[in-house]
C-alpha angles and dihedrals in degrees: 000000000000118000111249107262118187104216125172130262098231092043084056098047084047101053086038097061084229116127113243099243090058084051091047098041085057098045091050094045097246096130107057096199112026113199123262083227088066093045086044099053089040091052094057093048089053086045092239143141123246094227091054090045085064089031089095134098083236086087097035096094099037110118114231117243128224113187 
């Protein structure tokens, strides 16, 4: 497992290619269903893996929606 690194939201939007504002709308929850694009693209900035971004409790009590 990674070590914990505190990182700016502003550096990540930047190395993710990502403006701020998207960074920002997913981590308030604004946007209810963030693109995999953007993940994806975070993901690669912060040099992970897709499968460890989602590897967190973190995602362990969200419900699962059907629409």
């Amino acid at each position: 497992m990674r070590e914990k690194v505190y990182i700016a939201i502003n550096v990540v939007a930047n190395i993710a290619g990502i403006p701020p504002s998207t960074l920002y709308s997913m981590l308030n929850e604004k946007s209810k269903n963030p693109g995999v694009a953007s993940i994806k693209k975070i993901c690669e900035g912060l040099e992970i893996s897709i499968r460890e971004f989602f590897d967190s409790d973190l995602f362990d009590d969200l419900e699962q929606e059907i629409k």
